[in-house]
């Protein structure tokens, strides 16, 4: 029997809890993680667009609206773009275990809807390069961030460093 995938425990709550709650939790986590990230500064190009994430094997449909540099749950209207796939493929996308282009090329993830918006969303996913130090600095502020970043640099795993 293959080992239980790391994301498998997520399936039960995703099935039982309403999509609106998923959207709220995801939006809060996303907005927190995007603090200090260059990707957040590219979101205003999609201002007012509704993006749906559809997890086919749960099934779940979670809608977000982009306003400025933030995501907000639901929009009460049809999505401009739908990204559809299985939970494992979204997990690979989120953890960067696989390149977004590979996931889309092999049709493990699909984008449907407005072509221009879909291409912009895909390009944002391709450009996702998480900068831990920038996030710590944006959340903590100086001088506490300087101490935290110095500690992060001593950890045994690589942490991307900012140039500022």
mmCIF file of C-alpha atoms in Angstrom:
data_model
loop_
_atom_site.group_PDB
_atom_site.id
_atom_site.type_symbol
_atom_site.label_atom_id
_atom_site.label_comp_id
_atom_site.label_asym_id
_atom_site.label_seq_id
_atom_site.Cartn_x
_atom_site.Cartn_y
_atom_site.Cartn_z
ATOM 1 C CA UNK A 1 0.000 0.000 0.000
ATOM 2 C CA UNK A 2 1.469 3.417 -0.950
ATOM 3 C CA UNK A 3 2.126 5.864 1.892
ATOM 4 C CA UNK A 4 -0.613 8.303 2.768
ATOM 5 C CA UNK A 5 0.117 11.577 0.954
ATOM 6 C CA UNK A 6 0.906 14.514 3.193
ATOM 7 C CA UNK A 7 -2.154 16.407 1.943
ATOM 8 C CA UNK A 8 -4.614 13.512 2.455
ATOM 9 C CA UNK A 9 -5.753 14.702 5.922
ATOM 10 C CA UNK A 10 -7.058 17.867 4.226
ATOM 11 C CA UNK A 11 -9.651 15.939 2.249
ATOM 12 C CA UNK A 12 -12.125 15.346 5.094
ATOM 13 C CA UNK A 13 -12.415 18.968 6.287
ATOM 14 C CA UNK A 14 -12.532 20.135 2.669
ATOM 15 C CA UNK A 15 -15.500 17.840 2.100
ATOM 16 C CA UNK A 16 -17.341 18.731 5.295
ATOM 17 C CA UNK A 17 -16.850 22.478 5.646
ATOM 18 C CA UNK A 18 -18.599 24.973 3.369
ATOM 19 C CA UNK A 19 -16.713 26.478 0.443
ATOM 20 C CA UNK A 20 -17.232 29.981 1.827
ATOM 21 C CA UNK A 21 -15.232 29.037 4.951
ATOM 22 C CA UNK A 22 -12.448 27.593 2.770
ATOM 23 C CA UNK A 23 -12.342 30.840 0.806
ATOM 24 C CA UNK A 24 -12.114 32.908 3.985
ATOM 25 C CA UNK A 25 -9.291 30.815 5.452
ATOM 26 C CA UNK A 26 -7.374 30.629 2.169
ATOM 27 C CA UNK A 27 -7.700 34.387 1.568
ATOM 28 C CA UNK A 28 -6.409 35.194 5.048
ATOM 29 C CA UNK A 29 -3.443 32.829 4.716
ATOM 30 C CA UNK A 30 -2.644 34.036 1.192
ATOM 31 C CA UNK A 31 -2.840 37.706 2.195
ATOM 32 C CA UNK A 32 -0.597 37.116 5.202
ATOM 33 C CA UNK A 33 1.984 35.171 3.185
ATOM 34 C CA UNK A 34 2.035 37.798 0.427
ATOM 35 C CA UNK A 35 3.175 40.542 2.774
ATOM 36 C CA UNK A 36 6.530 41.753 1.475
ATOM 37 C CA UNK A 37 6.353 39.658 -1.708
ATOM 38 C CA UNK A 38 6.836 41.120 -5.179
ATOM 39 C CA UNK A 39 3.989 38.926 -6.453
ATOM 40 C CA UNK A 40 1.489 40.938 -4.388
ATOM 41 C CA UNK A 41 2.469 44.095 -6.273
ATOM 42 C CA UNK A 42 1.425 42.385 -9.524
ATOM 43 C CA UNK A 43 -2.099 41.521 -8.331
ATOM 44 C CA UNK A 44 -3.659 44.960 -9.058
ATOM 45 C CA UNK A 45 -3.460 44.105 -12.777
ATOM 46 C CA UNK A 46 -6.279 41.641 -11.999
ATOM 47 C CA UNK A 47 -8.305 44.068 -9.870
ATOM 48 C CA UNK A 48 -11.971 43.082 -9.748
ATOM 49 C CA UNK A 49 -11.420 39.665 -11.347
ATOM 50 C CA UNK A 50 -13.061 36.607 -9.827
ATOM 51 C CA UNK A 51 -10.947 33.463 -9.715
ATOM 52 C CA UNK A 52 -12.416 30.060 -8.913
ATOM 53 C CA UNK A 53 -10.362 27.150 -7.634
ATOM 54 C CA UNK A 54 -12.161 23.901 -8.316
ATOM 55 C CA UNK A 55 -10.811 20.779 -6.623
ATOM 56 C CA UNK A 56 -12.323 17.961 -8.642
ATOM 57 C CA UNK A 57 -11.678 15.007 -6.336
ATOM 58 C CA UNK A 58 -13.205 16.556 -3.177
ATOM 59 C CA UNK A 59 -15.310 18.309 -4.811
ATOM 60 C CA UNK A 60 -14.928 21.971 -3.853
ATOM 61 C CA UNK A 61 -15.451 25.273 -5.633
ATOM 62 C CA UNK A 62 -13.902 28.268 -3.945
ATOM 63 C CA UNK A 63 -14.281 31.765 -5.401
ATOM 64 C CA UNK A 64 -12.069 34.778 -4.747
ATOM 65 C CA UNK A 65 -12.146 38.347 -5.940
ATOM 66 C CA UNK A 66 -8.900 40.268 -6.329
ATOM 67 C CA UNK A 67 -8.934 43.842 -5.052
ATOM 68 C CA UNK A 68 -5.649 45.696 -5.083
ATOM 69 C CA UNK A 69 -2.932 43.493 -3.610
ATOM 70 C CA UNK A 70 -5.340 41.229 -1.708
ATOM 71 C CA UNK A 71 -7.738 38.332 -2.179
ATOM 72 C CA UNK A 72 -11.235 38.371 -0.717
ATOM 73 C CA UNK A 73 -13.609 35.430 -0.444
ATOM 74 C CA UNK A 74 -16.429 35.056 -2.918
ATOM 75 C CA UNK A 75 -17.808 37.650 -5.208
ATOM 76 C CA UNK A 76 -21.392 36.599 -5.840
ATOM 77 C CA UNK A 77 -20.862 36.451 -9.584
ATOM 78 C CA UNK A 78 -19.538 34.030 -12.163
ATOM 79 C CA UNK A 79 -15.771 33.573 -12.196
ATOM 80 C CA UNK A 80 -13.635 35.226 -14.836
ATOM 81 C CA UNK A 81 -11.239 32.268 -14.597
ATOM 82 C CA UNK A 82 -11.507 28.752 -13.184
ATOM 83 C CA UNK A 83 -8.453 26.705 -12.253
ATOM 84 C CA UNK A 84 -9.444 23.046 -12.011
ATOM 85 C CA UNK A 85 -7.517 20.020 -10.791
ATOM 86 C CA UNK A 86 -7.130 17.344 -8.165
ATOM 87 C CA UNK A 87 -6.043 18.169 -4.605
ATOM 88 C CA UNK A 88 -2.662 16.482 -5.096
ATOM 89 C CA UNK A 89 -1.915 18.637 -8.114
ATOM 90 C CA UNK A 90 -2.833 21.820 -6.231
ATOM 91 C CA UNK A 91 -0.580 20.575 -3.429
ATOM 92 C CA UNK A 92 2.291 20.186 -5.916
ATOM 93 C CA UNK A 93 1.617 23.705 -7.176
ATOM 94 C CA UNK A 94 1.480 25.244 -3.680
ATOM 95 C CA UNK A 95 4.612 23.491 -2.432
ATOM 96 C CA UNK A 96 6.469 24.063 -5.713
ATOM 97 C CA UNK A 97 7.050 20.304 -5.938
ATOM 98 C CA UNK A 98 6.241 20.651 -9.645
ATOM 99 C CA UNK A 99 6.531 23.530 -12.050
ATOM 100 C CA UNK A 100 3.186 25.178 -12.919
ATOM 101 C CA UNK A 101 3.923 24.861 -16.648
ATOM 102 C CA UNK A 102 4.340 21.096 -16.239
ATOM 103 C CA UNK A 103 1.058 20.795 -14.352
ATOM 104 C CA UNK A 104 -0.810 22.740 -17.039
ATOM 105 C CA UNK A 105 0.994 21.139 -19.995
ATOM 106 C CA UNK A 106 0.181 17.629 -18.733
ATOM 107 C CA UNK A 107 -3.402 18.773 -18.114
ATOM 108 C CA UNK A 108 -3.260 17.965 -14.437
ATOM 109 C CA UNK A 109 -4.399 21.542 -13.882
ATOM 110 C CA UNK A 110 -6.645 23.381 -16.322
ATOM 111 C CA UNK A 111 -7.513 27.045 -16.718
ATOM 112 C CA UNK A 112 -10.854 27.977 -18.253
ATOM 113 C CA UNK A 113 -12.538 31.298 -18.856
ATOM 114 C CA UNK A 114 -11.253 34.668 -19.981
ATOM 115 C CA UNK A 115 -8.026 33.964 -21.899
ATOM 116 C CA UNK A 116 -6.204 37.168 -20.937
ATOM 117 C CA UNK A 117 -7.020 36.780 -17.234
ATOM 118 C CA UNK A 118 -6.135 33.087 -17.335
ATOM 119 C CA UNK A 119 -2.762 33.798 -18.912
ATOM 120 C CA UNK A 120 -2.073 36.491 -16.316
ATOM 121 C CA UNK A 121 -2.941 34.095 -13.459
ATOM 122 C CA UNK A 122 -0.721 31.385 -14.959
ATOM 123 C CA UNK A 123 2.156 33.846 -15.317
ATOM 124 C CA UNK A 124 1.738 34.864 -11.669
ATOM 125 C CA UNK A 125 1.929 31.213 -10.648
ATOM 126 C CA UNK A 126 5.066 30.788 -12.764
ATOM 127 C CA UNK A 127 6.648 33.839 -11.128
ATOM 128 C CA UNK A 128 5.963 32.662 -7.585
ATOM 129 C CA UNK A 129 9.311 32.792 -5.811
ATOM 130 C CA UNK A 130 8.717 33.104 -2.105
ATOM 131 C CA UNK A 131 11.091 35.449 -0.295
ATOM 132 C CA UNK A 132 11.062 34.452 3.387
ATOM 133 C CA UNK A 133 13.215 37.354 4.498
ATOM 134 C CA UNK A 134 10.994 39.916 2.773
ATOM 135 C CA UNK A 135 7.962 38.375 4.467
ATOM 136 C CA UNK A 136 9.591 38.454 7.915
ATOM 137 C CA UNK A 137 10.614 42.084 7.414
ATOM 138 C CA UNK A 138 7.110 43.083 6.254
ATOM 139 C CA UNK A 139 5.420 41.343 9.167
ATOM 140 C CA UNK A 140 7.790 42.162 12.028
ATOM 141 C CA UNK A 141 9.322 45.472 11.012
ATOM 142 C CA UNK A 142 12.742 46.661 12.162
ATOM 143 C CA UNK A 143 14.575 45.991 14.484
ATOM 144 C CA UNK A 144 12.815 42.733 15.426
ATOM 145 C CA UNK A 145 12.975 41.568 11.799
ATOM 146 C CA UNK A 146 16.771 41.981 11.793
ATOM 147 C CA UNK A 147 17.037 39.592 14.739
ATOM 148 C CA UNK A 148 14.595 37.100 13.194
ATOM 149 C CA UNK A 149 16.365 37.192 9.813
ATOM 150 C CA UNK A 150 19.735 36.629 11.489
ATOM 151 C CA UNK A 151 18.260 33.562 13.206
ATOM 152 C CA UNK A 152 16.738 32.327 9.939
ATOM 153 C CA UNK A 153 20.104 32.547 8.220
ATOM 154 C CA UNK A 154 21.537 30.137 10.806
ATOM 155 C CA UNK A 155 18.955 27.438 10.055
ATOM 156 C CA UNK A 156 20.139 24.338 8.206
ATOM 157 C CA UNK A 157 17.856 24.940 5.200
ATOM 158 C CA UNK A 158 18.231 27.617 2.536
ATOM 159 C CA UNK A 159 16.308 30.839 3.005
ATOM 160 C CA UNK A 160 16.120 33.224 0.093
ATOM 161 C CA UNK A 161 17.714 36.504 1.022
ATOM 162 C CA UNK A 162 16.481 39.905 -0.057
ATOM 163 C CA UNK A 163 18.683 42.351 -1.853
ATOM 164 C CA UNK A 164 17.560 45.303 0.240
#
